[in-house]
mmCIF file of C-alpha atoms in Angstrom:
data_model
loop_
_atom_site.group_PDB
_atom_site.id
_atom_site.type_symbol
_atom_site.label_atom_id
_atom_site.label_comp_id
_atom_site.label_asym_id
_atom_site.label_seq_id
_atom_site.Cartn_x
_atom_site.Cartn_y
_atom_site.Cartn_z
ATOM 1 C CA UNK A 26 0.000 0.000 0.000
ATOM 2 C CA UNK A 27 2.899 2.385 0.796
ATOM 3 C CA UNK A 28 4.381 2.115 -2.684
ATOM 4 C CA UNK A 29 1.106 3.262 -4.286
ATOM 5 C CA UNK A 30 1.129 6.460 -2.202
ATOM 6 C CA UNK A 31 4.621 7.342 -3.475
ATOM 7 C CA UNK A 32 3.883 6.812 -7.168
ATOM 8 C CA UNK A 33 1.576 9.864 -7.560
ATOM 9 C CA UNK A 34 4.110 12.082 -5.776
ATOM 10 C CA UNK A 35 6.909 10.740 -7.998
ATOM 11 C CA UNK A 36 4.813 11.352 -11.125
ATOM 12 C CA UNK A 37 3.908 14.890 -10.089
ATOM 13 C CA UNK A 38 7.526 15.766 -9.263
ATOM 14 C CA UNK A 39 8.732 14.241 -12.539
ATOM 15 C CA UNK A 40 6.131 16.194 -14.488
ATOM 16 C CA UNK A 41 7.086 19.476 -12.771
ATOM 17 C CA UNK A 42 10.769 18.862 -13.416
ATOM 18 C CA UNK A 43 10.117 18.222 -17.109
ATOM 19 C CA UNK A 44 7.963 21.348 -17.372
ATOM 20 C CA UNK A 45 10.647 23.522 -15.746
ATOM 21 C CA UNK A 46 13.316 22.058 -17.998
ATOM 22 C CA UNK A 47 11.144 22.621 -21.064
ATOM 23 C CA UNK A 48 10.530 26.265 -20.143
ATOM 24 C CA UNK A 49 14.244 27.000 -19.793
ATOM 25 C CA UNK A 50 15.143 25.223 -23.049
ATOM 26 C CA UNK A 51 12.439 26.918 -25.119
ATOM 27 C CA UNK A 52 11.876 30.484 -23.951
ATOM 28 C CA UNK A 53 9.235 32.502 -25.790
ATOM 29 C CA UNK A 54 11.786 35.242 -26.468
ATOM 30 C CA UNK A 55 15.390 35.755 -27.466
ATOM 31 C CA UNK A 56 17.798 38.504 -26.468
ATOM 32 C CA UNK A 57 18.712 39.007 -30.134
ATOM 33 C CA UNK A 58 15.089 39.549 -31.195
ATOM 34 C CA UNK A 59 14.452 41.782 -28.174
ATOM 35 C CA UNK A 60 17.478 43.921 -29.115
ATOM 36 C CA UNK A 61 16.074 44.365 -32.637
ATOM 37 C CA UNK A 62 12.677 45.315 -31.210
ATOM 38 C CA UNK A 63 14.162 47.799 -28.744
ATOM 39 C CA UNK A 64 16.317 49.388 -31.476
ATOM 40 C CA UNK A 65 13.195 49.832 -33.627
ATOM 41 C CA UNK A 66 11.345 51.477 -30.710
ATOM 42 C CA UNK A 67 14.276 53.811 -30.017
ATOM 43 C CA UNK A 68 14.353 54.786 -33.707
ATOM 44 C CA UNK A 69 10.706 55.846 -33.381
ATOM 45 C CA UNK A 70 11.600 58.031 -30.389
ATOM 46 C CA UNK A 71 14.468 59.651 -32.350
ATOM 47 C CA UNK A 72 12.484 60.235 -35.583
ATOM 48 C CA UNK A 73 11.376 63.875 -36.078
ATOM 49 C CA UNK A 74 9.055 62.987 -38.953
ATOM 50 C CA UNK A 75 6.668 61.082 -36.655
ATOM 51 C CA UNK A 76 4.062 63.088 -34.733
ATOM 52 C CA UNK A 77 3.985 62.903 -30.962
ATOM 53 C CA UNK A 78 0.577 61.207 -31.094
ATOM 54 C CA UNK A 79 1.852 58.585 -33.527
ATOM 55 C CA UNK A 80 4.896 57.924 -31.317
ATOM 56 C CA UNK A 81 2.524 56.795 -28.567
ATOM 57 C CA UNK A 82 2.151 53.453 -30.401
ATOM 58 C CA UNK A 83 5.426 52.341 -28.752
ATOM 59 C CA UNK A 84 4.114 53.078 -25.204
ATOM 60 C CA UNK A 85 1.721 51.067 -23.026
ATOM 61 C CA UNK A 86 -1.283 52.931 -21.645
ATOM 62 C CA UNK A 87 -0.198 52.708 -17.987
ATOM 63 C CA UNK A 88 3.250 54.146 -18.658
ATOM 64 C CA UNK A 89 5.643 55.741 -16.172
ATOM 65 C CA UNK A 90 7.857 58.588 -17.452
ATOM 66 C CA UNK A 91 10.288 60.196 -15.030
ATOM 67 C CA UNK A 92 12.315 63.132 -16.359
ATOM 68 C CA UNK A 93 14.646 65.372 -14.348
ATOM 69 C CA UNK A 94 12.914 68.349 -12.723
ATOM 70 C CA UNK A 95 9.470 67.254 -13.939
ATOM 71 C CA UNK A 96 6.565 65.553 -12.201
ATOM 72 C CA UNK A 97 5.896 61.866 -12.765
ATOM 73 C CA UNK A 98 3.840 61.182 -15.901
ATOM 74 C CA UNK A 99 1.610 58.097 -15.871
ATOM 75 C CA UNK A 100 -0.644 58.317 -18.922
ATOM 76 C CA UNK A 101 -0.392 59.003 -22.654
ATOM 77 C CA UNK A 102 -2.353 62.298 -22.780
ATOM 78 C CA UNK A 103 -0.092 63.842 -20.122
ATOM 79 C CA UNK A 104 3.025 62.553 -21.898
ATOM 80 C CA UNK A 105 1.815 64.033 -25.199
ATOM 81 C CA UNK A 106 1.218 67.396 -23.525
ATOM 82 C CA UNK A 107 4.672 67.255 -21.890
ATOM 83 C CA UNK A 108 6.438 66.513 -25.196
ATOM 84 C CA UNK A 109 4.473 69.175 -27.079
ATOM 85 C CA UNK A 110 5.333 71.759 -24.400
ATOM 86 C CA UNK A 111 9.032 70.875 -24.710
ATOM 87 C CA UNK A 112 8.828 71.423 -28.481
ATOM 88 C CA UNK A 113 7.837 75.056 -27.855
ATOM 89 C CA UNK A 114 11.370 75.648 -26.521
ATOM 90 C CA UNK A 115 13.130 74.071 -29.485
ATOM 91 C CA UNK A 116 14.083 70.860 -31.245
ATOM 92 C CA UNK A 117 16.106 68.056 -29.679
ATOM 93 C CA UNK A 118 17.927 66.057 -32.328
ATOM 94 C CA UNK A 119 18.922 62.904 -30.444
ATOM 95 C CA UNK A 120 20.135 59.353 -30.801
ATOM 96 C CA UNK A 121 19.314 56.625 -28.257
ATOM 97 C CA UNK A 122 21.847 53.860 -27.677
ATOM 98 C CA UNK A 123 21.590 50.523 -25.863
ATOM 99 C CA UNK A 124 24.394 50.024 -23.333
ATOM 100 C CA UNK A 125 23.106 46.922 -21.539
ATOM 101 C CA UNK A 126 19.963 44.859 -21.877
ATOM 102 C CA UNK A 127 18.336 41.924 -20.056
ATOM 103 C CA UNK A 128 15.359 39.931 -21.355
ATOM 104 C CA UNK A 129 12.848 38.207 -19.149
ATOM 105 C CA UNK A 130 9.545 36.453 -19.709
ATOM 106 C CA UNK A 131 7.338 39.523 -19.166
ATOM 107 C CA UNK A 132 9.753 42.464 -19.377
ATOM 108 C CA UNK A 133 12.974 43.704 -20.948
ATOM 109 C CA UNK A 134 15.228 46.045 -18.963
ATOM 110 C CA UNK A 135 17.587 48.333 -20.832
ATOM 111 C CA UNK A 136 20.251 50.731 -19.584
ATOM 112 C CA UNK A 137 21.035 53.255 -22.279
ATOM 113 C CA UNK A 138 22.240 56.679 -23.221
ATOM 114 C CA UNK A 139 21.190 59.524 -25.460
ATOM 115 C CA UNK A 140 23.407 62.054 -27.185
ATOM 116 C CA UNK A 141 22.205 64.977 -29.206
ATOM 117 C CA UNK A 142 21.898 68.657 -29.919
ATOM 118 C CA UNK A 143 19.185 70.982 -28.697
ATOM 119 C CA UNK A 144 18.288 73.737 -31.167
ATOM 120 C CA UNK A 145 16.486 76.514 -29.259
ATOM 121 C CA UNK A 146 13.458 78.053 -30.945
ATOM 122 C CA UNK A 147 14.786 81.544 -30.068
ATOM 123 C CA UNK A 148 17.647 80.991 -32.567
ATOM 124 C CA UNK A 149 20.336 80.968 -29.905
ATOM 125 C CA UNK A 150 23.359 78.710 -30.301
ATOM 126 C CA UNK A 151 22.621 74.933 -30.262
ATOM 127 C CA UNK A 152 23.580 73.048 -27.108
ATOM 128 C CA UNK A 153 25.006 69.536 -27.001
ATOM 129 C CA UNK A 154 23.544 67.191 -24.388
ATOM 130 C CA UNK A 155 23.818 63.628 -23.176
ATOM 131 C CA UNK A 156 21.689 61.565 -20.825
ATOM 132 C CA UNK A 157 21.689 58.155 -19.230
ATOM 133 C CA UNK A 158 18.460 56.203 -18.910
ATOM 134 C CA UNK A 159 16.728 53.070 -17.760
ATOM 135 C CA UNK A 160 13.852 51.655 -19.811
ATOM 136 C CA UNK A 161 11.536 48.815 -18.863
ATOM 137 C CA UNK A 162 9.662 47.361 -21.821
ATOM 138 C CA UNK A 163 6.572 45.229 -21.309
ATOM 139 C CA UNK A 164 6.273 42.081 -23.390
ATOM 140 C CA UNK A 165 2.881 42.018 -25.082
ATOM 141 C CA UNK A 166 0.839 38.879 -25.830
ATOM 142 C CA UNK A 167 2.181 38.774 -29.408
ATOM 143 C CA UNK A 168 5.757 38.935 -27.974
ATOM 144 C CA UNK A 169 6.241 42.516 -29.188
ATOM 145 C CA UNK A 170 7.615 45.098 -26.770
ATOM 146 C CA UNK A 171 6.295 48.479 -25.665
ATOM 147 C CA UNK A 172 7.771 51.076 -23.345
ATOM 148 C CA UNK A 173 6.355 50.720 -19.848
ATOM 149 C CA UNK A 174 8.700 52.738 -17.644
ATOM 150 C CA UNK A 175 11.533 55.146 -18.326
ATOM 151 C CA UNK A 176 13.704 57.273 -16.076
ATOM 152 C CA UNK A 177 16.579 59.437 -17.234
ATOM 153 C CA UNK A 178 19.107 61.933 -15.955
ATOM 154 C CA UNK A 179 21.368 64.452 -17.624
ATOM 155 C CA UNK A 180 25.035 63.483 -17.615
ATOM 156 C CA UNK A 181 27.283 65.839 -15.647
#
């Protein structure tokens, strides 16, 4: 009778082990594909020909945007207003770069940088700038990525 009680436990443990092994061997994502997706998203952010509203396609609805000396932004309409207000002061020609990236089942975390030139609308001399940032991308059901959270600081 004792041996029959151990068989179900053995079968359950064996099944769980095989499932865990299968998950690790066959992830639903790859770092290489995630890097391509993140690069494409960053290109959208850097592209001046795309309207602010159209750029929102790369953001989730419950976003978190934390910029230096600005209040936390947690929705698309507020982010659009923030970006449009910044445009009144001039144009930032920038290039995002991936420095380090980690892929997980539900998120991708990226540490990056931005370099660029700010061209003031008052025709004063352009100013070079650089920032460091941390992006968290949410993995969507179709395995695509969208920006969920971003925080950045100006380099000293």
